[in-house]
CSV table of C-alpha atoms and ligand atoms in Angstrom, one decimal:
chain,number,residue,atom,x,y,z
Z,1,UNK,CA,94.3,88.4,135.9
Z,2,UNK,CA,96.1,90.5,138.4
Z,3,UNK,CA,95.7,94.3,138.5
Z,4,UNK,CA,99.4,94.6,137.6
Z,5,UNK,CA,98.8,92.7,134.3
Z,6,UNK,CA,95.9,94.9,133.5
Z,7,UNK,CA,97.8,98.1,134.3
Z,8,UNK,CA,100.8,96.8,132.3
Z,9,UNK,CA,98.6,96.2,129.2
Z,10,UNK,CA,96.9,99.6,129.4
Z,11,UNK,CA,100.3,101.3,129.9
Z,12,UNK,CA,101.8,99.4,127.0
Z,13,UNK,CA,98.9,100.5,124.7
Z,14,UNK,CA,99.0,104.1,125.9
Z,15,UNK,CA,102.7,104.2,124.9
Z,16,UNK,CA,102.0,103.3,121.3
Z,17,UNK,CA,102.6,105.9,118.6
Z,18,UNK,CA,99.1,106.8,117.5
Z,19,UNK,CA,97.8,109.3,114.9
Z,20,UNK,CA,94.7,111.1,116.0
Z,21,UNK,CA,92.3,110.1,113.3
Z,22,UNK,CA,89.1,109.5,115.3
Z,23,UNK,CA,86.8,110.9,118.0
Z,24,UNK,CA,87.3,108.9,121.2
Z,25,UNK,CA,85.5,107.5,123.1
Z,26,UNK,CA,82.9,106.6,120.5
Z,27,UNK,CA,79.4,106.9,122.1
Z,28,UNK,CA,77.7,103.9,123.8
Z,29,UNK,CA,74.0,103.6,124.8
Z,30,UNK,CA,71.3,101.1,125.5
Z,31,UNK,CA,69.0,100.0,122.7
Z,32,UNK,CA,65.9,100.4,124.8
Z,33,UNK,CA,63.3,99.5,122.1
Z,34,UNK,CA,65.3,96.6,120.6
Z,35,UNK,CA,65.9,95.2,124.1
Z,36,UNK,CA,62.2,95.3,124.8
Z,37,UNK,CA,61.2,93.9,121.4
Z,38,UNK,CA,63.5,90.9,121.6
Z,39,UNK,CA,62.8,90.2,125.3
Z,40,UNK,CA,66.2,88.8,126.0
Z,41,UNK,CA,69.4,90.5,127.4
Z,42,UNK,CA,69.9,94.2,127.6
Z,43,UNK,CA,71.4,95.3,124.3
Z,44,UNK,CA,73.9,98.1,124.3
Z,45,UNK,CA,75.5,99.6,121.2
Z,46,UNK,CA,79.1,100.9,120.8
Z,47,UNK,CA,79.1,103.4,118.0
Z,48,UNK,CA,82.3,102.7,116.1
Z,49,UNK,CA,80.4,103.8,113.0
Z,50,UNK,CA,80.9,107.3,114.5
Z,51,UNK,CA,84.7,107.3,114.6
Z,52,UNK,CA,84.4,110.4,112.5
Z,53,UNK,CA,86.9,110.0,109.6
Z,54,UNK,CA,85.1,109.8,106.3
Z,55,UNK,CA,81.9,108.0,107.2
Z,56,UNK,CA,83.4,106.3,110.3
Z,57,UNK,CA,84.0,102.6,111.1
Z,58,UNK,CA,86.3,100.2,112.7
Z,59,UNK,CA,89.1,100.6,110.2
Z,60,UNK,CA,89.8,104.2,111.2
Z,61,UNK,CA,90.6,102.9,114.7
Z,62,UNK,CA,93.1,100.5,113.3
Z,63,UNK,CA,94.6,103.1,111.1
Z,64,UNK,CA,95.4,105.2,114.1
Z,65,UNK,CA,98.0,102.6,115.0
Z,66,UNK,CA,99.0,101.6,111.5
Z,67,UNK,CA,99.7,105.1,110.0
Z,68,UNK,CA,102.6,105.8,112.4
Z,69,UNK,CA,104.4,102.8,111.0
Z,70,UNK,CA,103.7,103.9,107.4
Z,71,UNK,CA,105.1,107.4,108.2
Z,72,UNK,CA,108.1,106.0,110.2
Z,73,UNK,CA,109.0,104.0,107.1
Z,74,UNK,CA,108.7,107.1,105.0
Z,75,UNK,CA,106.3,105.6,102.5
Z,76,UNK,CA,105.0,107.8,99.7
Z,77,UNK,CA,102.7,105.2,98.2
Z,78,UNK,CA,100.4,102.9,100.2
Z,79,UNK,CA,99.0,99.8,98.5
Z,80,UNK,CA,96.2,97.7,99.9
Z,81,UNK,CA,93.6,95.4,98.7
Z,82,UNK,CA,90.0,94.5,99.4
Z,83,UNK,CA,86.7,93.8,97.8
Z,84,UNK,CA,84.9,96.3,95.5
Z,85,UNK,CA,82.9,98.3,98.0
Z,86,UNK,CA,85.5,98.1,100.7
Z,87,UNK,CA,85.2,100.2,103.8
Z,88,UNK,CA,88.8,99.3,104.7
Z,89,UNK,CA,90.1,100.6,101.3
Z,90,UNK,CA,88.2,103.8,101.5
Z,91,UNK,CA,89.2,104.6,105.1
Z,92,UNK,CA,92.8,103.8,104.3
Z,93,UNK,CA,92.7,106.2,101.4
Z,94,UNK,CA,91.2,108.9,103.6
Z,95,UNK,CA,94.0,108.4,106.2
Z,96,UNK,CA,96.7,108.4,103.5
Z,97,UNK,CA,95.7,111.7,101.9
Z,98,UNK,CA,96.0,113.5,105.3
Z,99,UNK,CA,99.7,112.7,105.3
Z,100,UNK,CA,100.4,113.2,101.6
Z,101,UNK,CA,100.7,109.5,101.0
Z,102,UNK,CA,99.3,108.3,97.6
Z,103,UNK,CA,96.6,105.6,98.1
Z,104,UNK,CA,96.6,102.7,95.6
Z,105,UNK,CA,93.6,100.3,96.0
Z,106,UNK,CA,93.5,96.9,94.4
Z,107,UNK,CA,89.8,96.1,94.4
Z,108,UNK,CA,88.6,92.5,93.7
Z,109,UNK,CA,85.2,92.0,92.1
Z,110,UNK,CA,83.8,89.5,94.6
Z,111,UNK,CA,80.1,90.0,93.9
Z,112,UNK,CA,77.8,91.4,91.2
Z,113,UNK,CA,77.9,95.1,91.9
Z,114,UNK,CA,79.3,97.2,89.1
Z,115,UNK,CA,82.5,99.1,89.7
Z,116,UNK,CA,80.7,102.4,89.4
Z,117,UNK,CA,81.4,105.6,91.3
Z,118,UNK,CA,78.9,104.9,94.0
Z,119,UNK,CA,79.2,104.2,97.8
Z,120,UNK,CA,82.8,103.6,98.8
Z,121,UNK,CA,84.1,103.7,95.2
Z,122,UNK,CA,82.6,107.2,94.8
Z,123,UNK,CA,84.5,108.2,98.0
Z,124,UNK,CA,87.7,106.5,96.8
Z,125,UNK,CA,87.4,108.5,93.6
Z,126,UNK,CA,86.8,111.8,95.4
Z,127,UNK,CA,89.9,111.1,97.5
Z,128,UNK,CA,92.0,110.7,94.4
Z,129,UNK,CA,92.9,107.1,95.1
Z,130,UNK,CA,94.4,105.1,92.3
Z,131,UNK,CA,92.1,102.1,91.8
Z,132,UNK,CA,93.0,98.8,90.1
Z,133,UNK,CA,90.1,96.5,89.6
Z,134,UNK,CA,90.8,92.7,89.5
Z,135,UNK,CA,88.6,89.7,88.9
Z,136,UNK,CA,88.1,87.4,91.9
Z,137,UNK,CA,85.3,85.2,90.7
Z,138,UNK,CA,81.8,85.3,92.2
Z,139,UNK,CA,81.7,84.2,95.8
Z,140,UNK,CA,85.5,84.1,96.1
Z,141,UNK,CA,87.0,85.7,99.1
Z,142,UNK,CA,89.8,88.2,99.0
Z,143,UNK,CA,92.2,86.1,101.2
Z,144,UNK,CA,95.8,86.9,101.9
Z,145,UNK,CA,97.0,83.9,99.9
Z,146,UNK,CA,94.8,84.7,96.9
Z,147,UNK,CA,95.5,88.4,96.8
Z,148,UNK,CA,99.1,89.1,97.9
Z,149,UNK,CA,100.7,88.0,94.6
Z,150,UNK,CA,98.5,90.3,92.5
Z,151,UNK,CA,99.0,93.1,94.9
Z,152,UNK,CA,102.8,92.7,95.0
Z,153,UNK,CA,102.7,93.1,91.2
Z,154,UNK,CA,101.1,96.5,91.5
Z,155,UNK,CA,103.5,97.5,94.3
Z,156,UNK,CA,106.4,96.5,92.1
Z,157,UNK,CA,105.3,98.9,89.4
Z,158,UNK,CA,105.5,101.8,91.9
Z,159,UNK,CA,108.8,100.6,93.3
Z,160,UNK,CA,110.2,100.5,89.7
Z,161,UNK,CA,109.1,104.1,89.4
Z,162,UNK,CA,111.2,105.0,92.4
Z,163,UNK,CA,108.5,105.2,95.0
Z,164,UNK,CA,108.8,104.0,98.6
Z,165,UNK,CA,105.8,101.6,98.8
Z,166,UNK,CA,104.1,100.3,101.9
Z,167,UNK,CA,101.8,97.3,101.4
Z,168,UNK,CA,99.1,96.7,104.1
Z,169,UNK,CA,97.1,93.4,104.1
Z,170,UNK,CA,93.3,93.6,103.8
Z,171,UNK,CA,91.6,94.9,106.9
Z,172,UNK,CA,95.0,95.6,108.7
Z,173,UNK,CA,94.6,92.2,110.3
Z,174,UNK,CA,97.0,89.3,109.6
Z,175,UNK,CA,100.6,90.7,109.8
Z,176,UNK,CA,102.1,90.4,106.4
Z,177,UNK,CA,103.8,92.4,103.7
Z,178,UNK,CA,105.0,95.7,105.2
Z,179,UNK,CA,102.6,95.6,108.2
Z,180,UNK,CA,104.7,93.0,110.0
Z,181,UNK,CA,103.0,93.6,113.4
Z,182,UNK,CA,99.3,93.1,114.3
Z,183,UNK,CA,98.6,96.9,114.7
Z,184,UNK,CA,95.0,96.6,113.7
Z,185,UNK,CA,94.3,94.2,116.6
Z,186,UNK,CA,96.2,96.4,119.0
Z,187,UNK,CA,93.7,99.2,118.2
Z,188,UNK,CA,90.9,96.8,119.1
Z,189,UNK,CA,92.5,95.9,122.4
Z,190,UNK,CA,92.4,99.6,123.1
Z,191,UNK,CA,88.8,99.7,121.9
Z,192,UNK,CA,87.8,97.0,124.4
Z,193,UNK,CA,89.4,99.0,127.2
Z,194,UNK,CA,87.5,102.1,126.1
Z,195,UNK,CA,84.2,100.2,126.1
Z,196,UNK,CA,84.9,98.7,129.5
Z,197,UNK,CA,85.4,102.1,131.0
Z,198,UNK,CA,82.0,103.1,129.6
Z,199,UNK,CA,80.2,100.0,130.8
Z,200,UNK,CA,81.7,100.3,134.2
Z,201,UNK,CA,80.6,104.0,134.4
Z,202,UNK,CA,77.1,102.7,133.5
Z,203,UNK,CA,77.4,100.2,136.3
Z,204,UNK,CA,78.0,96.9,134.6
Z,205,UNK,CA,80.5,94.5,133.1
Z,206,UNK,CA,79.3,93.1,129.8
Z,207,UNK,CA,78.5,89.4,129.6
Z,208,UNK,CA,79.3,89.4,125.9
Z,209,UNK,CA,80.4,91.6,123.0
Z,210,UNK,CA,78.9,90.9,119.5
Z,211,UNK,CA,80.4,92.1,116.3
Z,212,UNK,CA,81.0,91.3,112.7
Z,213,UNK,CA,84.1,89.5,111.5
Z,214,UNK,CA,85.5,90.0,108.1
Z,215,UNK,CA,89.3,89.8,108.3
Z,216,UNK,CA,89.8,89.0,111.9
Z,217,UNK,CA,91.6,91.7,113.8
Z,218,UNK,CA,88.5,93.4,115.4
Z,219,UNK,CA,87.8,90.0,117.0
Z,220,UNK,CA,91.4,89.3,117.8
Z,221,UNK,CA,91.8,92.6,119.6
Z,222,UNK,CA,88.6,92.5,121.4
Z,223,UNK,CA,89.3,89.0,122.6
Z,224,UNK,CA,92.8,89.8,123.9
Z,225,UNK,CA,91.3,92.8,125.6
Z,226,UNK,CA,88.6,90.6,127.2
Z,227,UNK,CA,91.1,88.0,128.3
Z,228,UNK,CA,93.3,90.5,130.2
Z,229,UNK,CA,90.8,93.1,131.3
Z,230,UNK,CA,87.5,91.3,131.7
Z,231,UNK,CA,87.7,87.5,131.4
Z,232,UNK,CA,84.0,87.1,132.1
Z,233,UNK,CA,83.1,88.9,128.9
Z,234,UNK,CA,82.6,86.6,125.8
Z,235,UNK,CA,83.6,87.9,122.5
Z,236,UNK,CA,81.3,86.6,119.7
Z,237,UNK,CA,82.2,87.2,116.1
Z,238,UNK,CA,79.6,86.8,113.4
Z,239,UNK,CA,81.4,85.9,110.2
Z,240,UNK,CA,80.3,87.6,107.0
Z,241,UNK,CA,82.5,85.7,104.7
Z,242,UNK,CA,84.5,82.7,105.7
Z,243,UNK,CA,83.8,79.5,107.6
Z,244,UNK,CA,83.9,79.2,111.4
Z,245,UNK,CA,87.0,76.9,111.1
Z,246,UNK,CA,88.8,79.3,108.8
Z,247,UNK,CA,88.1,82.3,111.1
Z,248,UNK,CA,88.9,80.5,114.3
Z,249,UNK,CA,92.3,79.8,112.8
Z,250,UNK,CA,92.8,83.4,111.5
Z,251,UNK,CA,91.8,84.9,114.8
Z,252,UNK,CA,94.0,82.5,116.7
Z,253,UNK,CA,97.0,83.5,114.5
Z,254,UNK,CA,96.3,87.3,115.0
Z,255,UNK,CA,95.7,86.8,118.7
Z,256,UNK,CA,99.1,85.0,119.1
Z,257,UNK,CA,100.9,87.7,117.2
Z,258,UNK,CA,99.2,90.3,119.4
Z,259,UNK,CA,100.2,88.4,122.5
Z,260,UNK,CA,103.8,88.6,121.4
Z,261,UNK,CA,103.4,92.2,120.4
Z,262,UNK,CA,101.9,93.2,123.8
Z,263,UNK,CA,103.8,90.8,126.0
Z,264,UNK,CA,100.6,89.2,127.4
Z,265,UNK,CA,100.5,85.6,128.6
Z,266,UNK,CA,100.0,83.2,125.7
Z,267,UNK,CA,96.9,81.0,125.8
Z,268,UNK,CA,97.4,77.5,124.4
Z,269,UNK,CA,94.6,75.8,122.6
Z,270,UNK,CA,92.1,78.6,123.2
Z,271,UNK,CA,88.4,77.7,123.5
Z,272,UNK,CA,87.3,81.3,123.7
Z,273,UNK,CA,87.4,82.1,120.0
Z,274,UNK,CA,83.7,82.1,119.3
Z,275,UNK,CA,82.7,82.5,115.6
Z,276,UNK,CA,79.3,81.9,114.1
Z,277,UNK,CA,79.2,81.4,110.3
Z,278,UNK,CA,75.6,80.5,109.7
Z,279,UNK,CA,74.6,84.2,109.1
Z,280,UNK,CA,76.7,84.5,105.9
Z,281,UNK,CA,73.5,83.2,104.3
Z,282,UNK,CA,73.7,83.8,100.6
Z,283,UNK,CA,77.3,84.8,100.6
Z,284,UNK,CA,79.7,87.7,101.3
Z,285,UNK,CA,78.2,91.0,100.3
Z,286,UNK,CA,74.9,89.5,99.1
Z,287,UNK,CA,72.0,91.7,100.2
Z,288,UNK,CA,68.8,89.7,100.6
Z,289,UNK,CA,65.4,90.3,102.1
Z,290,UNK,CA,66.6,89.4,105.6
Z,291,UNK,CA,69.3,92.0,105.4
Z,292,UNK,CA,66.9,94.7,104.2
Z,293,UNK,CA,64.5,93.7,107.0
Z,294,UNK,CA,67.0,94.0,109.8
Z,295,UNK,CA,68.2,97.4,108.5
Z,296,UNK,CA,64.7,98.7,108.4
Z,297,UNK,CA,63.8,97.2,111.8
Z,298,UNK,CA,66.8,98.7,113.7
Z,299,UNK,CA,66.5,102.0,111.9
Z,300,UNK,CA,62.8,102.4,112.7
Z,301,UNK,CA,63.2,101.3,116.3
Z,302,UNK,CA,66.4,103.1,117.2
Z,303,UNK,CA,67.3,105.6,114.5
Z,304,UNK,CA,70.5,103.8,113.8
Z,305,UNK,CA,71.6,102.7,110.3
Z,306,UNK,CA,73.2,99.3,110.0
Z,307,UNK,CA,75.3,98.6,106.9
Z,308,UNK,CA,74.2,95.9,104.4
Z,309,UNK,CA,77.4,93.7,104.4
Z,310,UNK,CA,78.7,93.5,108.0
Z,311,UNK,CA,76.7,95.0,110.8
Z,312,UNK,CA,73.3,93.8,109.4
Z,313,UNK,CA,74.5,90.2,109.4
Z,314,UNK,CA,76.0,90.6,112.9
Z,315,UNK,CA,72.6,91.9,114.1
Z,316,UNK,CA,70.7,89.1,112.4
Z,317,UNK,CA,73.1,86.8,114.3
Z,318,UNK,CA,72.4,88.6,117.6
Z,319,UNK,CA,68.6,88.4,117.1
Z,320,UNK,CA,68.8,84.7,116.3
Z,321,UNK,CA,71.2,83.9,119.2
Z,322,UNK,CA,68.7,85.6,121.5
Z,323,UNK,CA,65.9,83.5,120.1
Z,324,UNK,CA,68.0,80.4,120.5
Z,325,UNK,CA,68.7,81.2,124.2
Z,326,UNK,CA,72.4,81.7,123.7
Z,327,UNK,CA,72.0,85.2,125.2
Z,328,UNK,CA,69.6,85.3,128.1
Z,329,UNK,CA,67.4,87.8,129.9
Z,330,UNK,CA,69.5,89.3,132.8
Z,331,UNK,CA,72.6,89.4,130.7
Z,332,UNK,CA,74.1,92.5,129.1
Z,333,UNK,CA,75.4,92.4,125.5
Z,334,UNK,CA,77.4,95.1,123.8
Z,335,UNK,CA,76.9,95.2,120.0
Z,336,UNK,CA,79.8,96.9,118.2
Z,337,UNK,CA,78.6,98.9,115.2
Z,338,UNK,CA,81.7,98.8,113.1
Z,339,UNK,CA,80.5,101.1,110.3
Z,340,UNK,CA,80.1,100.5,106.6
Z,341,UNK,CA,77.1,102.6,105.8
Z,342,UNK,CA,78.3,104.0,102.4
Z,343,UNK,CA,77.7,100.5,101.0
Z,344,UNK,CA,73.9,101.0,101.5
Z,345,UNK,CA,73.7,103.2,98.4
Z,346,UNK,CA,75.1,100.9,95.7
Z,347,UNK,CA,72.8,98.2,97.1
Z,348,UNK,CA,69.7,100.4,96.9
Z,349,UNK,CA,68.0,98.0,94.4
Z,350,UNK,CA,68.1,95.2,97.0
Z,351,UNK,CA,67.1,97.3,99.9
Z,352,UNK,CA,63.7,98.7,98.9
Y,1,PLP,C1,81.8,97.8,108.5
Y,1,PLP,C2,82.7,96.7,108.9
Y,1,PLP,N1,82.5,95.9,110.0
Y,1,PLP,C3,83.2,94.9,110.3
Y,1,PLP,C4,84.3,94.5,109.6
Y,1,PLP,C5,85.1,93.4,110.0
Y,1,PLP,O1,86.2,93.7,110.8
Y,1,PLP,P1,87.5,92.8,110.7
Y,1,PLP,O2,88.0,93.0,109.3
Y,1,PLP,O3,88.5,93.4,111.7
Y,1,PLP,O4,87.2,91.4,110.9
Y,1,PLP,C6,84.6,95.3,108.4
Y,1,PLP,C7,85.8,94.9,107.6
Y,1,PLP,O5,86.0,93.8,107.2
Y,1,PLP,C8,83.8,96.4,108.1
Y,1,PLP,O6,84.1,97.1,107.0
C-alpha cells in the first residue's frame, strides 16, 4: 500500500464526526509473565477495557462514531437489541443518556442466567433504560434476521407515540435499520491505527492481533486497518458464538461495506478473514471451568481481569494457538482486551 493510500485513509477517518466518549489512546503494554509462561510469541495487550465510559469496552469506541448519526437524525429514542447481559446494550444506554436520548433495550434470553438486576442489567437499570425481555431459546443466537422483526415491533410502539426512533443493530456491526453505514467498523479501523502508532513507538510492527468476535465489526475494522496500514499483521478473530463460516461471511459483508464507506480498494475473495470457532466450547455465554481457569490465571499473573463471555474465550484461543505453533517464538502478538467485566458478577456461581 502506498503512503498516499495510508494517509488518505487516516485523513478520511480523522474527518469523521466523532463524539468524545472515551479516553484515547487506550493503554498498551507487554504481558511479561504470560509471555514467559507460554514460551511463545511476545504477548502485548491493548486495553480497550479501559475506554472509560461505564466499565469500558469496545462498544464505547464504536459509539463515538455512531452517536453523531443518532444526533444528526434528531432521535429522541434509541432502540437496540442484544443478549441478556449485553455489554453493547449497557454501553449504548450509557452513551444515550449523555445526550438526553431515551435508551430502549430489547434483551433476548439466550442462556440460563436470570434477568435480575446484576452485572450489566443492574447498570442498565441504574441508567434508566427501558428493558424488554424476549425469549430466544437456549443456545440460540441473537442474529440480525432473528431479532430485527421483534425489535421493529418495539420501535413501532414508540413511533406511534410520536417519538423519533433510531434503531441500531446488535453490536453496531452489520449496517441495517437506521444505522445504514458500518460506523462501528470505522471506529475499529481507527483503533488499529491507534494501536499501530503505539507498537511503532515501542519499536515493532505486530505479526498478529487477536480478539474476540461476537457481532463482527471489531474484526472487520481491525482487518481493514491492517490491510491498508500494515498488511503483514494478521487479524485473528476468536468466535464466541457463531461458526467460522457464518462469521467469515458476516465479516466479509461488513468489510465490503466499510471499503465502500472509506473508499479503500475492494479485495475480492479475501483469504485474510481468520476466524476460529473451536473456543465457543459449551456455547455462547456458558461459563465453564476452562473460562474460570483462564480468568484466574491472567488475573494472578498480570493483575488484568478478563470477562467470562468474550475475552476469556479469546485468551483460551490465544493460549491454544501458541501451543499448536500457530503463533511462534520471535513473533509479537497484540491481544485486544475488549471489555465486558460487569458480566463476571452474575456468573459468580460458575467462577469460584
Ligand atoms: C466484551 C466484548 N468483547 C468483544 C465483543 C465482540 O465484538 P464485536 O461485536 O465487534 O464482534 C463484544 C460484543 O459482542 C463484547 O461485548
